[in-house]
Amino acid sequence: MNQPIPYGRQHITDEDIAAVADVLRGPFLTQGPHIGAFESAFAKYIGCHYAVAVANGTAALHLCCMALGVTEGTRVITTPITFSASANCVRYCGGEVFFADVDPATALLDIHAVRALLEQHPKGYFSGIIPVDFAGYPVDMAAFRELADEYDLWLLEDSCHSPGGSFTDSQGVAHRCGDGSLADLAIFSFHPVKHIAAGEGGMITSNDEALYKHLLRLRTHGITNKPAEFTEPYPGEPERGGWYMELQELGYNYRLTDMQAALGNSQLTRVDAMLARRQEIARRYDDAFAGTAVDIIVPPTDVVHAYHLYVIQIDDRKGLYDFLRTRNIMAQVHYIPVHLMPYYQQFGWKPGDFPNAERYYARCLSLPMFPTLTDDEQAYVIESVKEFVGA
Ligand SMILES: *Cc1c(COP(=O)(O)O)cnc(C)c1O
């Protein structure tokens, strides 16, 4: 293969380009009609009541932490196997990040480890949990909801990897990631390697009207222009006119542009086909690596895995990574455990704290996984991996 094969890549069609060009010819470059259209279409796709479009997934996490009341000293639990933004959002608000180990069978936050951590402290010590649908494997949010209710915690689902993914609860009911039925809030990213590319972009989903209204205000500086939300006029205040608005709290400018919303909305029309292709690629990898020295995670049939990543585990990970580079295959590592990042080690986290996460990190490698990966390219990736392991 002459062209390098990346681990992920966006797919932009002529329709996508036309949608963006239309915006550029129109009157609104930001906060125009495409924002609302994208929010409604995304909410419909996910199956939730409300969606708030924001500048990126990290901004989405930050605003969610603000809306959930994270402040100086608030303690929040998340997984070490995630992109660091899942933890950083707590720090932006001055909160304290706690980690619990992952389940080796899924690489997801282990609910038993979370329960053990909760039991070590009095009730009220922790405020919330941020589970992550890592790689696209949906967390069992019903089990986390039960645990959260027992300890009076909120749940913020980081669904950046899992739009379209779902799991089935013990009652046999399927829940799509971020559908608002279990987690208080969920967030998505439209970074180009994710399922929907908007350049940069993010979305918050929820069924909670109060949180929704608060997030709309936080997204745009903390300003409201809705008369129903205004404070009482002060004595002698000049009469309020159409210009009137109020800064009610300290928010941010985390808005999405109309160009990005139009691109995201255009991509959303193909999201089912793109997810189906990701799943097809995953099945082919699964079949190829079954019975070899390459370890894979295959979800049960009642779980719809969204396959943002296809991660294999292998003892000589560095060897395979380097070998694939010589073949122009740009595999990647997801993730270096967040608790081992120098920034987090300053809070006392250290090697050995989370053995499952650290063992996973030592052996994991993400193979190319994106809808436009061709059958030939995938065959070449499979053949190269098999040659390395001698299968
Ligand atoms: C990509 C990602 C984010 C951050 O999203 P951005 O849009 O890049 O800010 C957060 N969490 C996870 C798990 C991600 O993969």
mmCIF file with all atom_site columns, N, CA, C and O in Angstrom, residues 133-159:
data_model
loop_
_atom_site.group_PDB
_atom_site.id
_atom_site.type_symbol
_atom_site.label_atom_id
_atom_site.label_alt_id
_atom_site.label_comp_id
_atom_site.label_asym_id
_atom_site.label_entity_id
_atom_site.label_seq_id
_atom_site.pdbx_PDB_ins_code
_atom_site.Cartn_x
_atom_site.Cartn_y
_atom_site.Cartn_z
_atom_site.occupancy
_atom_site.B_iso_or_equiv
_atom_site.pdbx_formal_charge
_atom_site.auth_seq_id
_atom_site.auth_comp_id
_atom_site.auth_asym_id
_atom_site.auth_atom_id
_atom_site.pdbx_PDB_model_num
ATOM 1   N N  . ASP A 1 133 ? -18.181 5.121  27.244 1.00 0.00 ? 133 ASP A N  1
ATOM 2   C CA . ASP A 1 133 ? -18.463 3.992  26.336 1.00 0.00 ? 133 ASP A CA 1
ATOM 3   C C  . ASP A 1 133 ? -17.218 3.749  25.482 1.00 0.00 ? 133 ASP A C  1
ATOM 4   O O  . ASP A 1 133 ? -17.235 3.928  24.249 1.00 0.00 ? 133 ASP A O  1
ATOM 5   N N  . PHE A 1 134 ? -16.146 3.328  26.137 1.00 0.00 ? 134 PHE A N  1
ATOM 6   C CA . PHE A 1 134 ? -14.833 3.256  25.496 1.00 0.00 ? 134 PHE A CA 1
ATOM 7   C C  . PHE A 1 134 ? -14.835 2.356  24.251 1.00 0.00 ? 134 PHE A C  1
ATOM 8   O O  . PHE A 1 134 ? -15.361 1.241  24.289 1.00 0.00 ? 134 PHE A O  1
ATOM 9   N N  . ALA A 1 135 ? -14.254 2.879  23.185 1.00 0.00 ? 135 ALA A N  1
ATOM 10  C CA . ALA A 1 135 ? -14.120 2.217  21.883 1.00 0.00 ? 135 ALA A CA 1
ATOM 11  C C  . ALA A 1 135 ? -15.459 2.091  21.138 1.00 0.00 ? 135 ALA A C  1
ATOM 12  O O  . ALA A 1 135 ? -15.487 1.724  19.967 1.00 0.00 ? 135 ALA A O  1
ATOM 13  N N  . GLY A 1 136 ? -16.565 2.396  21.854 1.00 0.00 ? 136 GLY A N  1
ATOM 14  C CA . GLY A 1 136 ? -17.895 2.242  21.265 1.00 0.00 ? 136 GLY A CA 1
ATOM 15  C C  . GLY A 1 136 ? -18.700 1.154  21.954 1.00 0.00 ? 136 GLY A C  1
ATOM 16  O O  . GLY A 1 136 ? -19.846 0.900  21.585 1.00 0.00 ? 136 GLY A O  1
ATOM 17  N N  . TYR A 1 137 ? -18.085 0.516  22.977 1.00 0.00 ? 137 TYR A N  1
ATOM 18  C CA . TYR A 1 137 ? -18.763 -0.534 23.757 1.00 0.00 ? 137 TYR A CA 1
ATOM 19  C C  . TYR A 1 137 ? -19.611 0.165  24.824 1.00 0.00 ? 137 TYR A C  1
ATOM 20  O O  . TYR A 1 137 ? -19.077 0.790  25.729 1.00 0.00 ? 137 TYR A O  1
ATOM 21  N N  . PRO A 1 138 ? -20.946 0.059  24.736 1.00 0.00 ? 138 PRO A N  1
ATOM 22  C CA . PRO A 1 138 ? -21.806 0.795  25.663 1.00 0.00 ? 138 PRO A CA 1
ATOM 23  C C  . PRO A 1 138 ? -21.680 0.282  27.104 1.00 0.00 ? 138 PRO A C  1
ATOM 24  O O  . PRO A 1 138 ? -21.725 -0.923 27.337 1.00 0.00 ? 138 PRO A O  1
ATOM 25  N N  . VAL A 1 139 ? -21.536 1.200  28.023 1.00 0.00 ? 139 VAL A N  1
ATOM 26  C CA . VAL A 1 139 ? -21.550 0.875  29.446 1.00 0.00 ? 139 VAL A CA 1
ATOM 27  C C  . VAL A 1 139 ? -22.965 0.412  29.821 1.00 0.00 ? 139 VAL A C  1
ATOM 28  O O  . VAL A 1 139 ? -23.949 0.917  29.270 1.00 0.00 ? 139 VAL A O  1
ATOM 29  N N  . ASP A 1 140 ? -23.078 -0.531 30.739 1.00 0.00 ? 140 ASP A N  1
ATOM 30  C CA . ASP A 1 140 ? -24.390 -0.925 31.268 1.00 0.00 ? 140 ASP A CA 1
ATOM 31  C C  . ASP A 1 140 ? -24.874 0.191  32.195 1.00 0.00 ? 140 ASP A C  1
ATOM 32  O O  . ASP A 1 140 ? -24.642 0.181  33.395 1.00 0.00 ? 140 ASP A O  1
ATOM 33  N N  . MET A 1 141 ? -25.544 1.171  31.597 1.00 0.00 ? 141 MET A N  1
ATOM 34  C CA . MET A 1 141 ? -25.923 2.369  32.339 1.00 0.00 ? 141 MET A CA 1
ATOM 35  C C  . MET A 1 141 ? -27.061 2.073  33.317 1.00 0.00 ? 141 MET A C  1
ATOM 36  O O  . MET A 1 141 ? -27.239 2.808  34.287 1.00 0.00 ? 141 MET A O  1
ATOM 37  N N  . ALA A 1 142 ? -27.811 0.996  33.101 1.00 0.00 ? 142 ALA A N  1
ATOM 38  C CA . ALA A 1 142 ? -28.878 0.635  34.048 1.00 0.00 ? 142 ALA A CA 1
ATOM 39  C C  . ALA A 1 142 ? -28.256 0.231  35.381 1.00 0.00 ? 142 ALA A C  1
ATOM 40  O O  . ALA A 1 142 ? -28.731 0.633  36.448 1.00 0.00 ? 142 ALA A O  1
ATOM 41  N N  . ALA A 1 143 ? -27.184 -0.530 35.317 1.00 0.00 ? 143 ALA A N  1
ATOM 42  C CA . ALA A 1 143 ? -26.494 -0.945 36.547 1.00 0.00 ? 143 ALA A CA 1
ATOM 43  C C  . ALA A 1 143 ? -25.879 0.274  37.237 1.00 0.00 ? 143 ALA A C  1
ATOM 44  O O  . ALA A 1 143 ? -25.962 0.416  38.462 1.00 0.00 ? 143 ALA A O  1
ATOM 45  N N  . PHE A 1 144 ? -25.291 1.168  36.459 1.00 0.00 ? 144 PHE A N  1
ATOM 46  C CA . PHE A 1 144 ? -24.718 2.381  37.049 1.00 0.00 ? 144 PHE A CA 1
ATOM 47  C C  . PHE A 1 144 ? -25.805 3.286  37.634 1.00 0.00 ? 144 PHE A C  1
ATOM 48  O O  . PHE A 1 144 ? -25.604 3.932  38.656 1.00 0.00 ? 144 PHE A O  1
ATOM 49  N N  . ARG A 1 145 ? -26.982 3.332  36.976 1.00 0.00 ? 145 ARG A N  1
ATOM 50  C CA . ARG A 1 145 ? -28.080 4.155  37.509 1.00 0.00 ? 145 ARG A CA 1
ATOM 51  C C  . ARG A 1 145 ? -28.498 3.663  38.896 1.00 0.00 ? 145 ARG A C  1
ATOM 52  O O  . ARG A 1 145 ? -28.732 4.445  39.805 1.00 0.00 ? 145 ARG A O  1
ATOM 53  N N  . GLU A 1 146 ? -28.592 2.339  39.019 1.00 0.00 ? 146 GLU A N  1
ATOM 54  C CA . GLU A 1 146 ? -28.994 1.743  40.295 1.00 0.00 ? 146 GLU A CA 1
ATOM 55  C C  . GLU A 1 146 ? -27.978 2.101  41.392 1.00 0.00 ? 146 GLU A C  1
ATOM 56  O O  . GLU A 1 146 ? -28.355 2.514  42.486 1.00 0.00 ? 146 GLU A O  1
ATOM 57  N N  . LEU A 1 147 ? -26.705 1.961  41.054 1.00 0.00 ? 147 LEU A N  1
ATOM 58  C CA . LEU A 1 147 ? -25.640 2.286  42.013 1.00 0.00 ? 147 LEU A CA 1
ATOM 59  C C  . LEU A 1 147 ? -25.663 3.780  42.345 1.00 0.00 ? 147 LEU A C  1
ATOM 60  O O  . LEU A 1 147 ? -25.551 4.176  43.516 1.00 0.00 ? 147 LEU A O  1
ATOM 61  N N  . ALA A 1 148 ? -25.852 4.605  41.318 1.00 0.00 ? 148 ALA A N  1
ATOM 62  C CA . ALA A 1 148 ? -25.863 6.058  41.509 1.00 0.00 ? 148 ALA A CA 1
ATOM 63  C C  . ALA A 1 148 ? -27.031 6.466  42.413 1.00 0.00 ? 148 ALA A C  1
ATOM 64  O O  . ALA A 1 148 ? -26.884 7.324  43.286 1.00 0.00 ? 148 ALA A O  1
ATOM 65  N N  . ASP A 1 149 ? -28.203 5.836  42.211 1.00 0.00 ? 149 ASP A N  1
ATOM 66  C CA . ASP A 1 149 ? -29.367 6.172  43.040 1.00 0.00 ? 149 ASP A CA 1
ATOM 67  C C  . ASP A 1 149 ? -29.128 5.780  44.496 1.00 0.00 ? 149 ASP A C  1
ATOM 68  O O  . ASP A 1 149 ? -29.513 6.501  45.419 1.00 0.00 ? 149 ASP A O  1
ATOM 69  N N  . GLU A 1 150 ? -28.477 4.644  44.670 1.00 0.00 ? 150 GLU A N  1
ATOM 70  C CA . GLU A 1 150 ? -28.179 4.165  46.024 1.00 0.00 ? 150 GLU A CA 1
ATOM 71  C C  . GLU A 1 150 ? -27.291 5.176  46.771 1.00 0.00 ? 150 GLU A C  1
ATOM 72  O O  . GLU A 1 150 ? -27.433 5.371  47.976 1.00 0.00 ? 150 GLU A O  1
ATOM 73  N N  . TYR A 1 151 ? -26.372 5.800  46.049 1.00 0.00 ? 151 TYR A N  1
ATOM 74  C CA . TYR A 1 151 ? -25.421 6.734  46.669 1.00 0.00 ? 151 TYR A CA 1
ATOM 75  C C  . TYR A 1 151 ? -25.723 8.198  46.345 1.00 0.00 ? 151 TYR A C  1
ATOM 76  O O  . TYR A 1 151 ? -24.929 9.066  46.643 1.00 0.00 ? 151 TYR A O  1
ATOM 77  N N  . ASP A 1 152 ? -26.887 8.444  45.726 1.00 0.00 ? 152 ASP A N  1
ATOM 78  C CA . ASP A 1 152 ? -27.309 9.810  45.436 1.00 0.00 ? 152 ASP A CA 1
ATOM 79  C C  . ASP A 1 152 ? -26.282 10.553 44.571 1.00 0.00 ? 152 ASP A C  1
ATOM 80  O O  . ASP A 1 152 ? -25.838 11.659 44.897 1.00 0.00 ? 152 ASP A O  1
ATOM 81  N N  . LEU A 1 153 ? -25.904 9.928  43.473 1.00 0.00 ? 153 LEU A N  1
ATOM 82  C CA . LEU A 1 153 ? -24.898 10.502 42.568 1.00 0.00 ? 153 LEU A CA 1
ATOM 83  C C  . LEU A 1 153 ? -25.532 10.843 41.229 1.00 0.00 ? 153 LEU A C  1
ATOM 84  O O  . LEU A 1 153 ? -26.506 10.206 40.824 1.00 0.00 ? 153 LEU A O  1
ATOM 85  N N  . TRP A 1 154 ? -24.977 11.815 40.534 1.00 0.00 ? 154 TRP A N  1
ATOM 86  C CA . TRP A 1 154 ? -25.381 12.026 39.144 1.00 0.00 ? 154 TRP A CA 1
ATOM 87  C C  . TRP A 1 154 ? -24.496 11.184 38.226 1.00 0.00 ? 154 TRP A C  1
ATOM 88  O O  . TRP A 1 154 ? -23.402 10.741 38.618 1.00 0.00 ? 154 TRP A O  1
ATOM 89  N N  . LEU A 1 155 ? -25.004 10.968 36.988 1.00 0.00 ? 155 LEU A N  1
ATOM 90  C CA . LEU A 1 155 ? -24.272 10.206 35.981 1.00 0.00 ? 155 LEU A CA 1
ATOM 91  C C  . LEU A 1 155 ? -24.114 11.056 34.727 1.00 0.00 ? 155 LEU A C  1
ATOM 92  O O  . LEU A 1 155 ? -25.098 11.550 34.180 1.00 0.00 ? 155 LEU A O  1
ATOM 93  N N  . LEU A 1 156 ? -22.874 11.207 34.293 1.00 0.00 ? 156 LEU A N  1
ATOM 94  C CA . LEU A 1 156 ? -22.575 11.892 33.037 1.00 0.00 ? 156 LEU A CA 1
ATOM 95  C C  . LEU A 1 156 ? -21.907 10.867 32.129 1.00 0.00 ? 156 LEU A C  1
ATOM 96  O O  . LEU A 1 156 ? -20.814 10.389 32.422 1.00 0.00 ? 156 LEU A O  1
ATOM 97  N N  . GLU A 1 157 ? -22.592 10.493 31.046 1.00 0.00 ? 157 GLU A N  1
ATOM 98  C CA . GLU A 1 157 ? -22.074 9.457  30.143 1.00 0.00 ? 157 GLU A CA 1
ATOM 99  C C  . GLU A 1 157 ? -21.239 10.097 29.041 1.00 0.00 ? 157 GLU A C  1
ATOM 100 O O  . GLU A 1 157 ? -21.756 10.930 28.293 1.00 0.00 ? 157 GLU A O  1
ATOM 101 N N  . ASP A 1 158 ? -19.970 9.721  28.964 1.00 0.00 ? 158 ASP A N  1
ATOM 102 C CA . ASP A 1 158 ? -19.130 10.175 27.858 1.00 0.00 ? 158 ASP A CA 1
ATOM 103 C C  . ASP A 1 158 ? -19.327 9.189  26.702 1.00 0.00 ? 158 ASP A C  1
ATOM 104 O O  . ASP A 1 158 ? -18.763 8.095  26.679 1.00 0.00 ? 158 ASP A O  1
ATOM 105 N N  . SER A 1 159 ? -20.200 9.606  25.756 1.00 0.00 ? 159 SER A N  1
ATOM 106 C CA . SER A 1 159 ? -20.589 8.749  24.639 1.00 0.00 ? 159 SER A CA 1
ATOM 107 C C  . SER A 1 159 ? -19.877 9.133  23.343 1.00 0.00 ? 159 SER A C  1
ATOM 108 O O  . SER A 1 159 ? -20.378 8.835  22.254 1.00 0.00 ? 159 SER A O  1
#
